[in-house]
Short mmCIF file of C-alpha atoms and ligand atoms in Angstrom, two decimals:
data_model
loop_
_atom_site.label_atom_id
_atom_site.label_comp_id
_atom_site.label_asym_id
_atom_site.label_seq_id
_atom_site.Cartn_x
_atom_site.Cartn_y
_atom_site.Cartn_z
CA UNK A 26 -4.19 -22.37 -46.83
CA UNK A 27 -5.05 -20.69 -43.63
CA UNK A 28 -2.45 -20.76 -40.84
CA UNK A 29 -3.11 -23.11 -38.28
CA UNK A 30 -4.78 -20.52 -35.28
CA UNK A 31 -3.14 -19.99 -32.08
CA UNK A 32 -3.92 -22.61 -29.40
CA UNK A 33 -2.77 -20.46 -25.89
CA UNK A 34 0.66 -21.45 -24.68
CA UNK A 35 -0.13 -25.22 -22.90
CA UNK A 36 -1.23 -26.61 -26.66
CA UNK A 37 1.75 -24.49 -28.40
CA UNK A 38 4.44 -25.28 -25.80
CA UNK A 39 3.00 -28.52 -24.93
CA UNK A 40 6.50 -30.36 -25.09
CA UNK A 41 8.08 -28.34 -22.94
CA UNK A 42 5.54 -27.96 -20.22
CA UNK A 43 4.48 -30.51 -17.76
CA UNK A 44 1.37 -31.70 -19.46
CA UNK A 45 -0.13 -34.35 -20.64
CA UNK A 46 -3.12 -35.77 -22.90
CA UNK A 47 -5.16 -36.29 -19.43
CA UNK A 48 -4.52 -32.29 -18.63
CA UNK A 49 -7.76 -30.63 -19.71
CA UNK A 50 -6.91 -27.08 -21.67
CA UNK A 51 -8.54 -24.54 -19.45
CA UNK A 52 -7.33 -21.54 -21.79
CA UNK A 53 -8.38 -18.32 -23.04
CA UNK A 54 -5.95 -18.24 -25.85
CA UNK A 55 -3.73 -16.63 -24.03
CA UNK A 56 0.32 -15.83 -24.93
CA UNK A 57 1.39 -15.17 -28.17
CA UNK A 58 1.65 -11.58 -27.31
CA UNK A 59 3.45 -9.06 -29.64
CA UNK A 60 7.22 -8.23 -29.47
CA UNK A 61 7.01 -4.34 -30.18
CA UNK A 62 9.98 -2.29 -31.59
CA UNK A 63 10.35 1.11 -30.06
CA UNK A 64 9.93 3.51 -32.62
CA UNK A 65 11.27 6.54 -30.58
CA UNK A 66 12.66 5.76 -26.84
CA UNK A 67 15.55 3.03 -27.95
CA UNK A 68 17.72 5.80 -28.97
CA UNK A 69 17.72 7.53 -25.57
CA UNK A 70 18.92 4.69 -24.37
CA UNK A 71 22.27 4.64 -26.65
CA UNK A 72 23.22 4.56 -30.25
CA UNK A 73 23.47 1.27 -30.47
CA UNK A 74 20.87 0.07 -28.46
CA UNK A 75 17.82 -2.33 -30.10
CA UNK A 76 14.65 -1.96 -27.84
CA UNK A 77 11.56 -4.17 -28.24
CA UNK A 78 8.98 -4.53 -25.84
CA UNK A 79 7.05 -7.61 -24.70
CA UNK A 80 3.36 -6.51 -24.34
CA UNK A 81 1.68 -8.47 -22.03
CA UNK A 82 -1.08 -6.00 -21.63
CA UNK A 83 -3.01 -7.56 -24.51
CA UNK A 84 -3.45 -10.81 -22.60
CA UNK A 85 -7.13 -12.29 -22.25
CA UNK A 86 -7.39 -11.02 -18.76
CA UNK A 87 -4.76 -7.91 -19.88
CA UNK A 88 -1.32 -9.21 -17.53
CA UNK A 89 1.05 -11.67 -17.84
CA UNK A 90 -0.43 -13.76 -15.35
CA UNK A 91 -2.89 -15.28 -17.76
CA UNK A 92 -0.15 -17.56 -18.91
CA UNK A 93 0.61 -19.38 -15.89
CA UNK A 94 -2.80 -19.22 -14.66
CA UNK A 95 -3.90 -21.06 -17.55
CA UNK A 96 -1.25 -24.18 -16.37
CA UNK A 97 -2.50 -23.63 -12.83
CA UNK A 98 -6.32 -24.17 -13.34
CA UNK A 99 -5.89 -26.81 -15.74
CA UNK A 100 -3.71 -28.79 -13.08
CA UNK A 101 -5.60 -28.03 -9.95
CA UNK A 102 -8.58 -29.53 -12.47
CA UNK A 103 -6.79 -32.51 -13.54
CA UNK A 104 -6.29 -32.96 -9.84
CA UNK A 105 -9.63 -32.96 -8.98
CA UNK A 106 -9.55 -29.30 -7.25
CA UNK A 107 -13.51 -27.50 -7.23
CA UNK A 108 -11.63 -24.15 -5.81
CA UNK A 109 -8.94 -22.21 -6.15
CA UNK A 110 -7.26 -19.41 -4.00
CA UNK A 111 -5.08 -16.83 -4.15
CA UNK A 112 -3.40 -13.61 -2.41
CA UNK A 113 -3.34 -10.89 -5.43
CA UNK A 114 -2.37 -7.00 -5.70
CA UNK A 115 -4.93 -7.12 -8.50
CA UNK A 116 -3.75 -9.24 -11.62
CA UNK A 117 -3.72 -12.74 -9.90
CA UNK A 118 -6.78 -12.38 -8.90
CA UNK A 119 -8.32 -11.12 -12.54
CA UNK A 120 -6.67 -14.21 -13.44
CA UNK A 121 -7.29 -16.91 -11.28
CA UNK A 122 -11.25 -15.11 -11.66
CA UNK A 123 -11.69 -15.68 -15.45
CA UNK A 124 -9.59 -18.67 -15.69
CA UNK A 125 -11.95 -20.72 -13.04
CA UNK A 126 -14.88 -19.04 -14.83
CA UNK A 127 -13.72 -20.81 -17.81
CA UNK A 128 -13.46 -24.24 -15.68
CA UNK A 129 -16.73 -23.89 -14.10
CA UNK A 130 -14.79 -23.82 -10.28
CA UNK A 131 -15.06 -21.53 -7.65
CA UNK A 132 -12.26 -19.05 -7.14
CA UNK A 133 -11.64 -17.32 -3.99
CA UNK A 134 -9.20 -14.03 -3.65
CA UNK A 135 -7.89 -12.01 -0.85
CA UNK A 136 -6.80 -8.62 -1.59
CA UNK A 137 -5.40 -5.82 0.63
CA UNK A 138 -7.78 -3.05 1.13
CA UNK A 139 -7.48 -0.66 -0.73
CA UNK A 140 -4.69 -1.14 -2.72
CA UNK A 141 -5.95 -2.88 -5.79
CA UNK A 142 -6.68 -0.70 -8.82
CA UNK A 143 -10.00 -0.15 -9.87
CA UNK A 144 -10.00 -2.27 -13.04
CA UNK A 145 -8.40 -5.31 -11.75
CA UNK A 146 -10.99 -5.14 -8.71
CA UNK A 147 -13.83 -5.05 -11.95
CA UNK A 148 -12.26 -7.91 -13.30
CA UNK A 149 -12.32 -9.84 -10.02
CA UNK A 150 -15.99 -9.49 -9.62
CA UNK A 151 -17.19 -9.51 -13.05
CA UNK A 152 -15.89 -13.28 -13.45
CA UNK A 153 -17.70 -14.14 -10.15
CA UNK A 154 -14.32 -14.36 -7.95
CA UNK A 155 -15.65 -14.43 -4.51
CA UNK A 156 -13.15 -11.21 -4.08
CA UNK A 157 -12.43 -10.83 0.32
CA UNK A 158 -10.64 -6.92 1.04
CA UNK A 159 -8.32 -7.59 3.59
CA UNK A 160 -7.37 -4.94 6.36
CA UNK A 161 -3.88 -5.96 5.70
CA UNK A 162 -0.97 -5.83 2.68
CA UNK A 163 -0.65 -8.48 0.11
CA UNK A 164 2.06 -10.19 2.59
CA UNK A 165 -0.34 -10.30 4.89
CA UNK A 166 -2.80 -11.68 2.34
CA UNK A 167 -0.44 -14.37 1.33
CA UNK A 168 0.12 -15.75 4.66
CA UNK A 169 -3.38 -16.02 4.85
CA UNK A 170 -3.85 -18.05 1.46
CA UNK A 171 -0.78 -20.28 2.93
CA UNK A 172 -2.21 -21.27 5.70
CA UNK A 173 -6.06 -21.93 4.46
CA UNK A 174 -4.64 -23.74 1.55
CA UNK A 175 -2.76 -25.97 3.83
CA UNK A 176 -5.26 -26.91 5.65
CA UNK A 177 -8.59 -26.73 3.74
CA UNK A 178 -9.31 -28.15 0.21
CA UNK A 179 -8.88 -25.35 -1.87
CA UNK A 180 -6.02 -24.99 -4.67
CA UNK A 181 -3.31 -22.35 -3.84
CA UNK A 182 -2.83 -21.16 -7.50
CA UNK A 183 -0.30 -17.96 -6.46
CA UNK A 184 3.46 -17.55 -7.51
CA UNK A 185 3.75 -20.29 -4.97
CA UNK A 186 2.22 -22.59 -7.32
CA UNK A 187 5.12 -24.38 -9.47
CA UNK A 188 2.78 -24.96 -12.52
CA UNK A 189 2.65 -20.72 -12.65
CA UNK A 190 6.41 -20.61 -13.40
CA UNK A 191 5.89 -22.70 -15.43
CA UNK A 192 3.47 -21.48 -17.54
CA UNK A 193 4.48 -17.95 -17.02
CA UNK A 194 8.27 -19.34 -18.81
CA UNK A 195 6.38 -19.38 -21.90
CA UNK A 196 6.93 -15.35 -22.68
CA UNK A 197 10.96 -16.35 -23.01
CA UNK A 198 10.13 -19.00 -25.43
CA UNK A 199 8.23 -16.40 -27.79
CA UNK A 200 10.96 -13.63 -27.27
CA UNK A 201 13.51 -16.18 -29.04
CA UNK A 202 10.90 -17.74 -31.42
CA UNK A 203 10.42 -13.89 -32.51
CA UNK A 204 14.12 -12.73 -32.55
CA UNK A 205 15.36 -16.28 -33.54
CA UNK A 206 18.21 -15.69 -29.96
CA UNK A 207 17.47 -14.51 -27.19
CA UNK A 208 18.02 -10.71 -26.34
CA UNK A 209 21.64 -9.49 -24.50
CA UNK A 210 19.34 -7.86 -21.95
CA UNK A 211 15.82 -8.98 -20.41
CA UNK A 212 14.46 -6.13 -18.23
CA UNK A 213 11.64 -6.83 -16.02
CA UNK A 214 9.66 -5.34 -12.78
CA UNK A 215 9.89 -7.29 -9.91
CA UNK A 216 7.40 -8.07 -7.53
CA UNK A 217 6.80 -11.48 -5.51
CA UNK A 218 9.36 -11.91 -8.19
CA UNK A 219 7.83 -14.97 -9.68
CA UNK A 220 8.41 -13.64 -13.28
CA UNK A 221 11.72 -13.10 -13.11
CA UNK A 222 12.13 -16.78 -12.39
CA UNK A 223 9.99 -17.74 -14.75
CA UNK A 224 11.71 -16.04 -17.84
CA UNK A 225 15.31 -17.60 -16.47
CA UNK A 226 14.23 -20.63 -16.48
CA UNK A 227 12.58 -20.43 -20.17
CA UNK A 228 15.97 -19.24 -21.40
CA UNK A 229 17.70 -21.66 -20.13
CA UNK A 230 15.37 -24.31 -20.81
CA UNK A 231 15.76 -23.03 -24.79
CA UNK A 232 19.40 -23.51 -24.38
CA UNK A 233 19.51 -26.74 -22.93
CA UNK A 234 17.38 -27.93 -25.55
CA UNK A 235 19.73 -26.39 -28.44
CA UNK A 236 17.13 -24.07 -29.55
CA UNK A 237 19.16 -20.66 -28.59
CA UNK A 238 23.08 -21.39 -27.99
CA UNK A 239 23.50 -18.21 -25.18
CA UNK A 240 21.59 -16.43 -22.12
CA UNK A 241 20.59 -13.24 -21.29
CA UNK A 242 21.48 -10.71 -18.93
CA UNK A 243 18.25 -10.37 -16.80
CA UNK A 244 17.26 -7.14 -14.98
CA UNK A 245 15.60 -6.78 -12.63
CA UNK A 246 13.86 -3.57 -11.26
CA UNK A 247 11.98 -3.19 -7.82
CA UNK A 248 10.36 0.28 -6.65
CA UNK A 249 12.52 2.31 -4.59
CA UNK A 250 9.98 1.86 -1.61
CA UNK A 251 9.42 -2.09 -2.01
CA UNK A 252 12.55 -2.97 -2.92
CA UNK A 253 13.50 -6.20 -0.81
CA UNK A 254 15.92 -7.52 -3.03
CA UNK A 255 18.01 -4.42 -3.71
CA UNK A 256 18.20 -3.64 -0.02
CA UNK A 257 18.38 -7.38 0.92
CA UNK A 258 16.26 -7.07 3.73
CA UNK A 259 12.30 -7.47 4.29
CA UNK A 260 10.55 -4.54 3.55
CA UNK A 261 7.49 -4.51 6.48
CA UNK A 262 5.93 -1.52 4.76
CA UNK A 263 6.04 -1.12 1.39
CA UNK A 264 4.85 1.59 -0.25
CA UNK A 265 4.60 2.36 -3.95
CA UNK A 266 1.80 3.85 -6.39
CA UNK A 267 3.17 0.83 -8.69
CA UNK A 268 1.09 -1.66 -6.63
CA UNK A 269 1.35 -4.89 -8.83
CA UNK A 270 4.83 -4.77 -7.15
CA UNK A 271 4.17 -3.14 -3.82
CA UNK A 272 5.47 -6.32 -1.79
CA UNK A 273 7.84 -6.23 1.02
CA UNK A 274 8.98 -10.12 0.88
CA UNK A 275 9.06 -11.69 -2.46
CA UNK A 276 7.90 -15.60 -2.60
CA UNK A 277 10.49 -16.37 -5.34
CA UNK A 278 13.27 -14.60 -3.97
CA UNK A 279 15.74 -16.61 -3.90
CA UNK A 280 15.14 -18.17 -7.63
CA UNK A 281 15.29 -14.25 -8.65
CA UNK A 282 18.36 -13.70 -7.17
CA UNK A 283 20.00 -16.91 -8.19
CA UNK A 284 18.69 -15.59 -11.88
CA UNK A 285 20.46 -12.33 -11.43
CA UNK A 286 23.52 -13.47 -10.27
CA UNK A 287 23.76 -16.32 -13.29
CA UNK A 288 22.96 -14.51 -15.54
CA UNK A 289 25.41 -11.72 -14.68
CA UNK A 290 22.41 -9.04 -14.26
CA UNK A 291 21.46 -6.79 -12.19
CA UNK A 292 18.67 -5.72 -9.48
CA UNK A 293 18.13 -2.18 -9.08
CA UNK A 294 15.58 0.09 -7.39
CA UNK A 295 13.54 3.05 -9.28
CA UNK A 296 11.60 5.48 -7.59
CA UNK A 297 7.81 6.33 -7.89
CA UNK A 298 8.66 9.75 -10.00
CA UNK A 299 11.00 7.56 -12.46
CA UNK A 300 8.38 4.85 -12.90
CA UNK A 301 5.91 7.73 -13.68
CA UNK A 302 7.69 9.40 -15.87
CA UNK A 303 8.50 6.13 -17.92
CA UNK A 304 4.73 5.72 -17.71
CA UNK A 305 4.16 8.44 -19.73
CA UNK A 306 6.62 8.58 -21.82
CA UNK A 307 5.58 4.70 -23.04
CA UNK A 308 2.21 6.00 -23.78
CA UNK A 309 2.20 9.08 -24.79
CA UNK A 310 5.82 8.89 -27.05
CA UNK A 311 5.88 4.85 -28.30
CA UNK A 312 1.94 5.03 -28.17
CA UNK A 313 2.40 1.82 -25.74
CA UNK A 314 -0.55 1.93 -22.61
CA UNK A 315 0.53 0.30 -19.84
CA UNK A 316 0.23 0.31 -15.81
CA UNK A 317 2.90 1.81 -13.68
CA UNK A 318 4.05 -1.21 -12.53
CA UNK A 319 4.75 -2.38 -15.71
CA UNK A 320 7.28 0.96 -16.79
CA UNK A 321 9.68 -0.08 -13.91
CA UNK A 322 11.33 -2.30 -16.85
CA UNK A 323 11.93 0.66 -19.08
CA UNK A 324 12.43 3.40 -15.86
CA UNK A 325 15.15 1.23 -14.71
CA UNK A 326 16.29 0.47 -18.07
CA UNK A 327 16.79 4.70 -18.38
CA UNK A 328 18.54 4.49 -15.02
CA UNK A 329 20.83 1.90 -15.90
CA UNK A 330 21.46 4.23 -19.44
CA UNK A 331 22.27 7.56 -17.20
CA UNK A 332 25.20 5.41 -15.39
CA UNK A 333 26.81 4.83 -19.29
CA UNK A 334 25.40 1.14 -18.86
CA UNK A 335 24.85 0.85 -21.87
CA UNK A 336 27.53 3.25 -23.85
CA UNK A 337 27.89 2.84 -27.78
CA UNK A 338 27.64 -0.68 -27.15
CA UNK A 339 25.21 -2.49 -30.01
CA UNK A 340 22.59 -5.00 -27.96
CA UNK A 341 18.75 -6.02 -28.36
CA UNK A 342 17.08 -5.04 -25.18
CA UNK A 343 13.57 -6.81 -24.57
CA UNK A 344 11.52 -4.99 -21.87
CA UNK A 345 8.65 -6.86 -20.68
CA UNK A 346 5.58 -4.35 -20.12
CA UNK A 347 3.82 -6.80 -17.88
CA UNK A 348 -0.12 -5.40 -17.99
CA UNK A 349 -2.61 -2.97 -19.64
CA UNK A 350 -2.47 1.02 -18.72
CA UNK A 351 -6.70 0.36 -18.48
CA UNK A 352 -6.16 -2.32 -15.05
CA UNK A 353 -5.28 1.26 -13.54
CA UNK A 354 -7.56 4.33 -14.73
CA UNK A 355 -7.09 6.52 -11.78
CA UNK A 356 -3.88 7.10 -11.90
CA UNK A 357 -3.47 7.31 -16.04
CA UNK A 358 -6.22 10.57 -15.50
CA UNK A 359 -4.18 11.73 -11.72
CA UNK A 360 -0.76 11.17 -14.10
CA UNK A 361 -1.81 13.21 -17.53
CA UNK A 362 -3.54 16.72 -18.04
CA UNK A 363 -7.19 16.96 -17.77
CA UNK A 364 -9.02 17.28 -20.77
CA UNK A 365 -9.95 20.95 -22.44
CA UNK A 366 -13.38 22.57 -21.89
CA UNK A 367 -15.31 23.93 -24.81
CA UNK A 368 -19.20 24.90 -25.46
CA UNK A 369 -20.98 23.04 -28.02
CA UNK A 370 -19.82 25.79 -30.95
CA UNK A 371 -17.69 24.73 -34.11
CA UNK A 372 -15.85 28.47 -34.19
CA UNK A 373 -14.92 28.25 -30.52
CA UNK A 374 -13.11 24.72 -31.19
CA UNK A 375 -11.73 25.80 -34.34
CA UNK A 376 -10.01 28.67 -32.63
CA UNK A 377 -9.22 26.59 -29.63
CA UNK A 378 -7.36 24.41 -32.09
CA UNK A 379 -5.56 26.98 -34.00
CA UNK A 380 -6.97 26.10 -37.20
CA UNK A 381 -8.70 29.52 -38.18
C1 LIG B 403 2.42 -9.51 -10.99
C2 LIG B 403 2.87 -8.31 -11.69
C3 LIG B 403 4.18 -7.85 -11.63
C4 LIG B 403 5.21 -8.49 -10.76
O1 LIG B 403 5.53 -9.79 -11.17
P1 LIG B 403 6.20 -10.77 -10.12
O2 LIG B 403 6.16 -12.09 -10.78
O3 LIG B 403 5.34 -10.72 -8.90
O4 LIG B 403 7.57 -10.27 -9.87
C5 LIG B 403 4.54 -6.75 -12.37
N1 LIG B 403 3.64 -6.11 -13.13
C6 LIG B 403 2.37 -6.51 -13.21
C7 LIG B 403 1.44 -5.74 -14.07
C8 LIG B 403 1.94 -7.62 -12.51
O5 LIG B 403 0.67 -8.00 -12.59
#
């Protein structure tokens, strides 16, 4: 008998979410993302250390934000909304694009200028987002989509948005469905921080149901020059190449610090040079493609291993790789070496190769 196929996360999770039969399914089949044992990099961390990571790069739309985008859509629908709109460094918007294709609504997204890589700026305009560059940073873009969606009858469908948490808690429901407990340590980037949240409260939603009997330690990890949280002040210029979490003053910051300090974890900073070296190293050592901002879970996780964090101690560590290496082209080819040039001639290649 065939197994029954996956429905996305509101049909799978649907007792746990805030659903009901009346909330149309606006979904791409999106969650049930693989849980992926490092072959090679868990052992640099420490002996005893158990690394998987949660790949959220093979999403519909290729980020984690497909999950709670899904919840968002479908309840701005069920509440009658014909448009959507969000603030975005990139994977919001690719999001909230394909996910109000899929609902026949308008979407409308404000990006800053500049700062969006290429592929998530394809995605934006290849599911008909009407996609506005702002000459201003995503804080700047989020006031913005505040303020309009205050006032004007359009659905505000960023971090913001309560039903994105809540979709978005799904990923820590699949981490203990696939381990059968949760992990000692969840490490995660941190942006608007709306993920970090999210995960928390799926934990501890698990545990107050009796599914898992125990919590995680969550980590958190910022970029050295957008780190808010770390510093504990507003960043007014943030700068980072990692710009799916180049943002000076996180929406859920308080919720991500309230997860940090329950769950006894931590919030650290890692620089641009340490998130591109984990960059590589995911791709071209655990065959794992992700974007930048995305190996700030395992560059911090190295960080944390260089202080003796982690010493002989034996723990499962879950790293959450939070979008695909492709949303960001230019910098994979700025980041690796260019390729070899050769002349249309077997012998030349051969030799090139070594194997004559
Ligand atoms: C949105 C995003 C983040 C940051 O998540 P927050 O919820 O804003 O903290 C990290 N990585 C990628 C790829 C993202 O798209």
């Amino acid at each position: 008998m065939a197994a029954r196929a996956w429905p996305g996360v509101i049909e799978h999770y649907r007792r746990l979410l805030p659903v009901s039969d009346a909330t149309p399914r606006i979904t791409l089949l999106e969650g049930n993302t693989p849980l992926i044992p490092s072959a090679h990099l868990a052992e640099r961390l420490g002996p005893g250390v158990r690394l998987l990571f949660k790949y959220e790069g093979v999403n519909p739309t290729c980020s984690f934000k497909d999950r709670g985008m899904t919840m968002a859509v479908s309840k701005a629908v069920e509440e009658g909304a014909t448009a959507t709109i969000c603030a975005s460094t990139g994977n919001t918007s690719a999001a909230a694009a394909a996910y109000c294709a899929r609902a026949g609504i308008q979407s409308v997204v404000l990006i800053p200028d500049g700062y969006v890589a290429l592929g998530k700026l394809a995605q934006a305009l290849a599911y008909g987002a009407r996609t506005i560059a702002v000459d201003g940073d995503f804080d700047a873009c989020l006031r913005l989509v505040r303020e309009i969606s205050d006032n004007y009858a359009v659905a505000l469908v960023n971090s913001l948005n309560p039903f994105r948490i809540q979709g978005q808690k799904t990923a820590a429901f699949e981490v203990c469905d696939a381990l059968g407990a949760p992990p000692e340590f969840h490490a995660l980037p941190v942006g608007n921080a709306g993920n970090i949240t999210s995960y928390w409260l799926g934990y501890c939603e698990y545990r107050e149901q009796g599914v898992t009997d125990r919590l995680p330690h969550m980590l958190g990890f910022q970029a050295a020059g957008a780190a808010p949280i770390v510093t504990g002040g507003r960043v007014d210029k943030p700068e980072t190449l990692a710009t799916a979490i180049r943002i000076g003053n996180p929406a859920r910051w308080e919720e991500a610090s309230r997860a940090i300090e329950e769950s006894a974890g931590r919030i650290e900073a890692v620089s641009d040079d340490e998130i591109v070296a984990a960059y590589r190293e995911l791709s071209s050592v655990e065959g794992i493609f992700c974007e930048p901002a995305s190996a700030a879970s395992y560059a911090g996780l190295k960080k944390l291993a260089a202080e003796g964090f982690f010493g002989s101690r034996r723990c499962t560590v879950v790293a959450t790789l939070t979008g695909h290496g492709l949303k960001d082209p230019d910098r994979a080819v700025a980041t690796a070496a260019e390729p070899e040039q050769a002349p249309d001639d077997i012998d030349a290649i051969v030799e090139m190769l070594g194997l004559a």
